[in-house]
PDB file of C-alpha atoms in Angstrom:
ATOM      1  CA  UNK B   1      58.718  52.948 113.099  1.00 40.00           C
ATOM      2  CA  UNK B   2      61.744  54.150 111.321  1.00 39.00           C
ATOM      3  CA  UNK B   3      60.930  57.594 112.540  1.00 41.00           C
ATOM      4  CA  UNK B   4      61.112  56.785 116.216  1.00 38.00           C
ATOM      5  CA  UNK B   5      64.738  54.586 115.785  1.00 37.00           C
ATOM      6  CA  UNK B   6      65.845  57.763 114.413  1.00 40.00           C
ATOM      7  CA  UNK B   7      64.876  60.014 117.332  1.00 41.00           C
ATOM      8  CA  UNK B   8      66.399  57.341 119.648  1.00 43.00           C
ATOM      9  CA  UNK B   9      69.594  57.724 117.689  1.00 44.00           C
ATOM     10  CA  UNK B  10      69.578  61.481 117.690  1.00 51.00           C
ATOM     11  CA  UNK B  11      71.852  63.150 119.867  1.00 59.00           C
ATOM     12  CA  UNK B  12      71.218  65.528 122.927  1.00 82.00           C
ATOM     13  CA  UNK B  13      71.235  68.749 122.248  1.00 92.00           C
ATOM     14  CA  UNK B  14      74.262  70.568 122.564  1.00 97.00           C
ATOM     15  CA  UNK B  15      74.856  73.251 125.597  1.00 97.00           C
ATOM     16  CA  UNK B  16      76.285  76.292 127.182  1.00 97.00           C
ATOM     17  CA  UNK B  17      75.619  77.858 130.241  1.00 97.00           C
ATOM     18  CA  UNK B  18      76.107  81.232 131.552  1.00 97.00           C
ATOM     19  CA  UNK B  19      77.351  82.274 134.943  1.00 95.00           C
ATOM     20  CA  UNK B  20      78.029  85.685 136.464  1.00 93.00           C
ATOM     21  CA  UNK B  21      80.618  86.800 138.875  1.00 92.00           C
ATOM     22  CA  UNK B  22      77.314  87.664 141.361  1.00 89.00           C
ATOM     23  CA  UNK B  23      73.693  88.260 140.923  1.00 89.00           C
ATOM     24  CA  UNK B  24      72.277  91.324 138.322  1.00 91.00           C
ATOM     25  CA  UNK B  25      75.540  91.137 136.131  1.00 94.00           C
ATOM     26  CA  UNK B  26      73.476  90.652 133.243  1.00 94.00           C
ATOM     27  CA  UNK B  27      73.129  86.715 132.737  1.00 95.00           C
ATOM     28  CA  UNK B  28      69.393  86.446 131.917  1.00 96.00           C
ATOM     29  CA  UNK B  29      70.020  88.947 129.215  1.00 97.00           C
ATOM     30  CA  UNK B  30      72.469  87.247 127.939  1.00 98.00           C
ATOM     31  CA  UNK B  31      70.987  83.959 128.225  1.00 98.00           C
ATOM     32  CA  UNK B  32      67.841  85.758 126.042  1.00 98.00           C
ATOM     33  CA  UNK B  33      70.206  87.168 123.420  1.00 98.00           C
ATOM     34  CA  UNK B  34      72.652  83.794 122.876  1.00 98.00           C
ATOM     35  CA  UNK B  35      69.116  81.799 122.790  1.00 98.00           C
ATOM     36  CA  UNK B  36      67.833  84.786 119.761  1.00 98.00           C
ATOM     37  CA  UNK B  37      70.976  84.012 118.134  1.00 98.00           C
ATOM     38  CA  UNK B  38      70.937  79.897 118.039  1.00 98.00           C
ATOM     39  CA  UNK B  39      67.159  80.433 116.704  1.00 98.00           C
ATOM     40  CA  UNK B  40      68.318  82.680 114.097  1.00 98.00           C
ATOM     41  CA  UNK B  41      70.360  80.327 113.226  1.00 98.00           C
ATOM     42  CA  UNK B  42      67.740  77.943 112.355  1.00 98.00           C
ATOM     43  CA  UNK B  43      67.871  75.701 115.691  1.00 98.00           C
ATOM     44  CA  UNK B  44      65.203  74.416 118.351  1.00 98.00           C
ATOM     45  CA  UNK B  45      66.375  76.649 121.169  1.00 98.00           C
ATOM     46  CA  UNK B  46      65.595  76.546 124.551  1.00 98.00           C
ATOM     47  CA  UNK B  47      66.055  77.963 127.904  1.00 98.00           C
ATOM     48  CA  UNK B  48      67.035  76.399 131.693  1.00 98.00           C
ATOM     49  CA  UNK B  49      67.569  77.905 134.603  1.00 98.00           C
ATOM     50  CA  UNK B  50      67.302  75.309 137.528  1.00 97.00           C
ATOM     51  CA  UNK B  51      66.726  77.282 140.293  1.00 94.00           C
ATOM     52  CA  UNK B  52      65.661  80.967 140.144  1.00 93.00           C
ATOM     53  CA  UNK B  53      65.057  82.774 143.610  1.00 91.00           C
ATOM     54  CA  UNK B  54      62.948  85.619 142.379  1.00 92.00           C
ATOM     55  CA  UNK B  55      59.271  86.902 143.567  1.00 91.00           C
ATOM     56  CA  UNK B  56      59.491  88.262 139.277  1.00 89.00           C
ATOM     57  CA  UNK B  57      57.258  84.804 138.418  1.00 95.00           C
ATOM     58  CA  UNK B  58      55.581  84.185 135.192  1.00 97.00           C
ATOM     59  CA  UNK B  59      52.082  82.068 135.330  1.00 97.00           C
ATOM     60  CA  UNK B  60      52.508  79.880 131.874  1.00 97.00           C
ATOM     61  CA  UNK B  61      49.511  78.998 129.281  1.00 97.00           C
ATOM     62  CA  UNK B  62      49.055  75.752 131.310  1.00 97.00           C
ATOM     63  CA  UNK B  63      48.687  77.333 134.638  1.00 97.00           C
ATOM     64  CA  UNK B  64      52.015  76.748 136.037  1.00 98.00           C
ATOM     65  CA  UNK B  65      54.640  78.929 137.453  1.00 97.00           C
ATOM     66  CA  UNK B  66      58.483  80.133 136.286  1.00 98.00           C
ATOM     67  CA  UNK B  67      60.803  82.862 136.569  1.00 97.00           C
ATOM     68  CA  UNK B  68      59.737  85.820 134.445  1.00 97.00           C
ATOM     69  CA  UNK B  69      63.144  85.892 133.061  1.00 97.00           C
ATOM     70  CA  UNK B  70      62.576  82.198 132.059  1.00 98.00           C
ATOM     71  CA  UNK B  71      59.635  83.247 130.726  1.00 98.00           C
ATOM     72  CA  UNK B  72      61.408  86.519 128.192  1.00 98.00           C
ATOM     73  CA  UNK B  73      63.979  83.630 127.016  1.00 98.00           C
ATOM     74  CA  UNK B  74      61.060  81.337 125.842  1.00 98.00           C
ATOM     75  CA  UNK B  75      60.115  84.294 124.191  1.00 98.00           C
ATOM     76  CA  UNK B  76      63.550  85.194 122.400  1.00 98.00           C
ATOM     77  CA  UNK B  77      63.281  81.389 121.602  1.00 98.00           C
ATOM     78  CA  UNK B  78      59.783  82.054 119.877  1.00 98.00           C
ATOM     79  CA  UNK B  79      58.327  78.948 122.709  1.00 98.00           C
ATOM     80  CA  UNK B  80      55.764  79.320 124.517  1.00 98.00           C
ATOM     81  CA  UNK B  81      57.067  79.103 128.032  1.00 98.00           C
ATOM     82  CA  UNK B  82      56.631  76.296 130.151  1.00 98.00           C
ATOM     83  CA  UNK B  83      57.721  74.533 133.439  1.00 98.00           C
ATOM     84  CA  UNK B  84      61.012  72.262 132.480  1.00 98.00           C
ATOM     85  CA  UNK B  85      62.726  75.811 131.404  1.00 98.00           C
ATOM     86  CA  UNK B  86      62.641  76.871 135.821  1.00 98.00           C
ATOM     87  CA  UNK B  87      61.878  73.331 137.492  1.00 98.00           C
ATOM     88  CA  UNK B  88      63.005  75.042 141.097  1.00 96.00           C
ATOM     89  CA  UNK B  89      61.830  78.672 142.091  1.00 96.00           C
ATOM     90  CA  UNK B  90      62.217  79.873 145.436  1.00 94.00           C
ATOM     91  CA  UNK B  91      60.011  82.755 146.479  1.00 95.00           C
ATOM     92  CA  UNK B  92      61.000  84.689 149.204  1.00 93.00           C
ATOM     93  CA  UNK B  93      58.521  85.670 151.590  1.00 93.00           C
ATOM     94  CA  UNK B  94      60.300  86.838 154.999  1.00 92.00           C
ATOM     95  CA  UNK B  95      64.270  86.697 155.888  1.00 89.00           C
ATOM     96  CA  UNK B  96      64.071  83.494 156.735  1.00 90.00           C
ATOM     97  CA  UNK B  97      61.539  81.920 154.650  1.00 93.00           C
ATOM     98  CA  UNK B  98      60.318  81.459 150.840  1.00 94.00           C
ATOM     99  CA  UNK B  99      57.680  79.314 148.818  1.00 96.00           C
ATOM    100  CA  UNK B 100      58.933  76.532 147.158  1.00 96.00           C
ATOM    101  CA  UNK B 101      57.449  76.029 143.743  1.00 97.00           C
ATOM    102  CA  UNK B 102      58.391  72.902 141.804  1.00 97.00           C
ATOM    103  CA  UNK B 103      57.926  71.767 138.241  1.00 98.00           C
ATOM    104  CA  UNK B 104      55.887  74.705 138.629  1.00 97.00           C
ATOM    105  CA  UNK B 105      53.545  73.961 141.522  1.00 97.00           C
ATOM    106  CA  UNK B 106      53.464  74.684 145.211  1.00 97.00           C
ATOM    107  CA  UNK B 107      55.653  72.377 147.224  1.00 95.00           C
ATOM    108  CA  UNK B 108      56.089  73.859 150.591  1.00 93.00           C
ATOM    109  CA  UNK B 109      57.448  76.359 151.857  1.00 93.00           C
ATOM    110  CA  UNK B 110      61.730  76.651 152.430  1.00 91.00           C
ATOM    111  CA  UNK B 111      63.326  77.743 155.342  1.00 90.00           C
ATOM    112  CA  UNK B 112      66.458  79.419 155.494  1.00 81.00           C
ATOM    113  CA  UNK B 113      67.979  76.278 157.727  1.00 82.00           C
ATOM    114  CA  UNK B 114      67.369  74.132 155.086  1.00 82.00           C
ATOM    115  CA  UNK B 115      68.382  75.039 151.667  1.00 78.00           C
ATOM    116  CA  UNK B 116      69.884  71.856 151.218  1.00 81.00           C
ATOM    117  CA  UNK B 117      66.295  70.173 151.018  1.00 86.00           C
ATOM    118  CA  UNK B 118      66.216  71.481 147.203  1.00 88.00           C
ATOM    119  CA  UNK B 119      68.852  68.896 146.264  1.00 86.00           C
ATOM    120  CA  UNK B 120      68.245  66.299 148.526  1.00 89.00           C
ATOM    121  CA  UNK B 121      64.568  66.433 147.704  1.00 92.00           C
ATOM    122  CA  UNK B 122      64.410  67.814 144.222  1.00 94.00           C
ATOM    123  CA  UNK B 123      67.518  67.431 141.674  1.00 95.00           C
ATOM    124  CA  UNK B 124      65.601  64.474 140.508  1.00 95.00           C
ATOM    125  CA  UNK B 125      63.184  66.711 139.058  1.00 96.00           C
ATOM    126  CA  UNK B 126      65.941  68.887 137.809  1.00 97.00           C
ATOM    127  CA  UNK B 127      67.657  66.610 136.047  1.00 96.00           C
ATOM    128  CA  UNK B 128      64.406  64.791 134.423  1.00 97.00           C
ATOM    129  CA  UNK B 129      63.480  68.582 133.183  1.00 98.00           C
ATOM    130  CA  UNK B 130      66.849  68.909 131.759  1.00 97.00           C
ATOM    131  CA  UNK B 131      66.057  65.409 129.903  1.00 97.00           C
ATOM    132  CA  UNK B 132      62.966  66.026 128.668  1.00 97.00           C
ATOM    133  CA  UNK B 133      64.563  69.317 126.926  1.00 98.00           C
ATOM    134  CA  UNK B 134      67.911  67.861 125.778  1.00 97.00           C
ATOM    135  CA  UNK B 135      65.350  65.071 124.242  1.00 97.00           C
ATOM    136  CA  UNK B 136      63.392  68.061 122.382  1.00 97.00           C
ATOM    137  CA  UNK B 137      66.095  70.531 121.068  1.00 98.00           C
ATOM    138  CA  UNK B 138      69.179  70.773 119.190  1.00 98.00           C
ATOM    139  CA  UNK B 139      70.636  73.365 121.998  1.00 98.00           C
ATOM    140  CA  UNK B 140      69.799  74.922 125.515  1.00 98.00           C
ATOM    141  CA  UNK B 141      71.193  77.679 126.951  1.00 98.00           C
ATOM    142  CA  UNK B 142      71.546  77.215 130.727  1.00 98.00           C
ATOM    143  CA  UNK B 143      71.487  80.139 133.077  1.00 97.00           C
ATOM    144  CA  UNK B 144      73.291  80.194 136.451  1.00 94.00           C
ATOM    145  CA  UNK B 145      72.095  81.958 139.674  1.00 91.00           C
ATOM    146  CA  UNK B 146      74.672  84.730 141.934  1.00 85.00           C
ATOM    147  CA  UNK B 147      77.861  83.357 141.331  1.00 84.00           C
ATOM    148  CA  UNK B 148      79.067  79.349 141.708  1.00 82.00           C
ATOM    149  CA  UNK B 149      82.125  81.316 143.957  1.00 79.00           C
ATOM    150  CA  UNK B 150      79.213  81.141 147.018  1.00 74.00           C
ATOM    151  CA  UNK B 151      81.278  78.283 148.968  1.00 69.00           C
ATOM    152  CA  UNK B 152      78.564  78.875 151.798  1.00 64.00           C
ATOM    153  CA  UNK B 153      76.018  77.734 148.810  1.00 65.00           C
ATOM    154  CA  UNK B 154      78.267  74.993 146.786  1.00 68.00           C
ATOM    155  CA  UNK B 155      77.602  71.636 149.050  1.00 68.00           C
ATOM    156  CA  UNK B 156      73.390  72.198 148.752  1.00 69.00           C
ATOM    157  CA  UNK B 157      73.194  74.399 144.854  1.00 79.00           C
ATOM    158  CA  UNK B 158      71.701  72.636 142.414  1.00 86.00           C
ATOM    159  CA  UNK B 159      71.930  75.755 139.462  1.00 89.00           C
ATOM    160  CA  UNK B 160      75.882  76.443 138.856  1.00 90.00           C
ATOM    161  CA  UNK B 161      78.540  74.102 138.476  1.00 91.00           C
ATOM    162  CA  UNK B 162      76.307  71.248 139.335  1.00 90.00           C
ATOM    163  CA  UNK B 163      73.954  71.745 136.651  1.00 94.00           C
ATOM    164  CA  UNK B 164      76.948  72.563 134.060  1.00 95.00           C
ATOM    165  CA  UNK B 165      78.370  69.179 135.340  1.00 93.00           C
ATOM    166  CA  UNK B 166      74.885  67.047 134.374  1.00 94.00           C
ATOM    167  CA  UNK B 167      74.522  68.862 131.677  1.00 95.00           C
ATOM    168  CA  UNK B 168      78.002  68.665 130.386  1.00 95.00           C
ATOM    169  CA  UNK B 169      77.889  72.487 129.472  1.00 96.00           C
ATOM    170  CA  UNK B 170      80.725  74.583 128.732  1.00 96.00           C
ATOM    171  CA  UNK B 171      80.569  78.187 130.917  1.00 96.00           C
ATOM    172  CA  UNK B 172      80.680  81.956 129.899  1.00 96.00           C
ATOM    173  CA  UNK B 173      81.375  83.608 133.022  1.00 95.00           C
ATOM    174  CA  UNK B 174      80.022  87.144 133.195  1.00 93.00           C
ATOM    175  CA  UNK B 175      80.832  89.927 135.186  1.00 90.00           C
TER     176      UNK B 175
END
């Protein structure tokens, strides 16, 4: 009993996310290495990225699916990976089109009309992922996606400034 009053008292777990000027400026590496680093350290560590658009996916031990960069930060946290650290990833499949995997599992597919389905339809599940995490670990290291500049992308992202927002997170910008 006195065990779980405690873990309702405890505190969530502290964060930081990192965000890049654009894509392939070297966030998920740096994600991997500040995640190393915390564990070192002698803290539960984990990973988020909320929405990864990558066909790079990573088929964890309970069958589901996340981005494979998701999946080298689990690693460099010494996890084993698992859904809650990618609950959105968009697989392209045409210019116009992608697979929609959530929590992951197949939802549909995503046109390119409609990117704003993913928060309408699924920041719920973001944010209950986040939860579930901040509930488990002292810290998580959030990754953003291209750059939160994207003003085309702002009104309908759910992975930059959104998710730093909700999760309260300071920001490293990289570039």
């Amino acid at each position: 009993r006195a065990a779980s009053r405690n873990r309702d008292k405890r505190m969530a777990a502290r964060t930081l996310m990192v965000q890049g000027t654009a894509s392939h400026v070297g966030k998920s590496v740096l994600t991997a290495a500040l995640c190393r680093l915390f564990v070192r350290r002698g803290l539960r560590v984990a990973p988020f990225k909320a929405q990864n658009m990558s066909n790079n996916s990573f088929v964890t031990p309970d069958g589901k699916e996340i981005g494979r960069a998701q999946a080298v930060q689990a690693a460099a946290c010494r996890l084993s990976p698992r859904a809650d650290f990618n609950p959105i990833l968009i697989k392209p499949e045409s210019e116009t089109t992608a697979q929609l995997v959530v929590g992951g599992e197949v939802a549909g597919s995503l046109s390119a009309q409609d990117f704003g389905r993913v928060r309408r339809e699924y920041w719920g599940s973001v944010q209950a992922a986040f939860q579930r995490l901040s509930d488990a670990f002292d810290v998580i290291v959030l990754e953003g996606a291209g750059s939160p500049a994207e003003v085309n992308l702002r009104k309908c992202a759910v992975v930059n400034m959104q998710m730093a927002q909700q999760a309260a997170a300071p920001v490293l910008l990289v570039g």
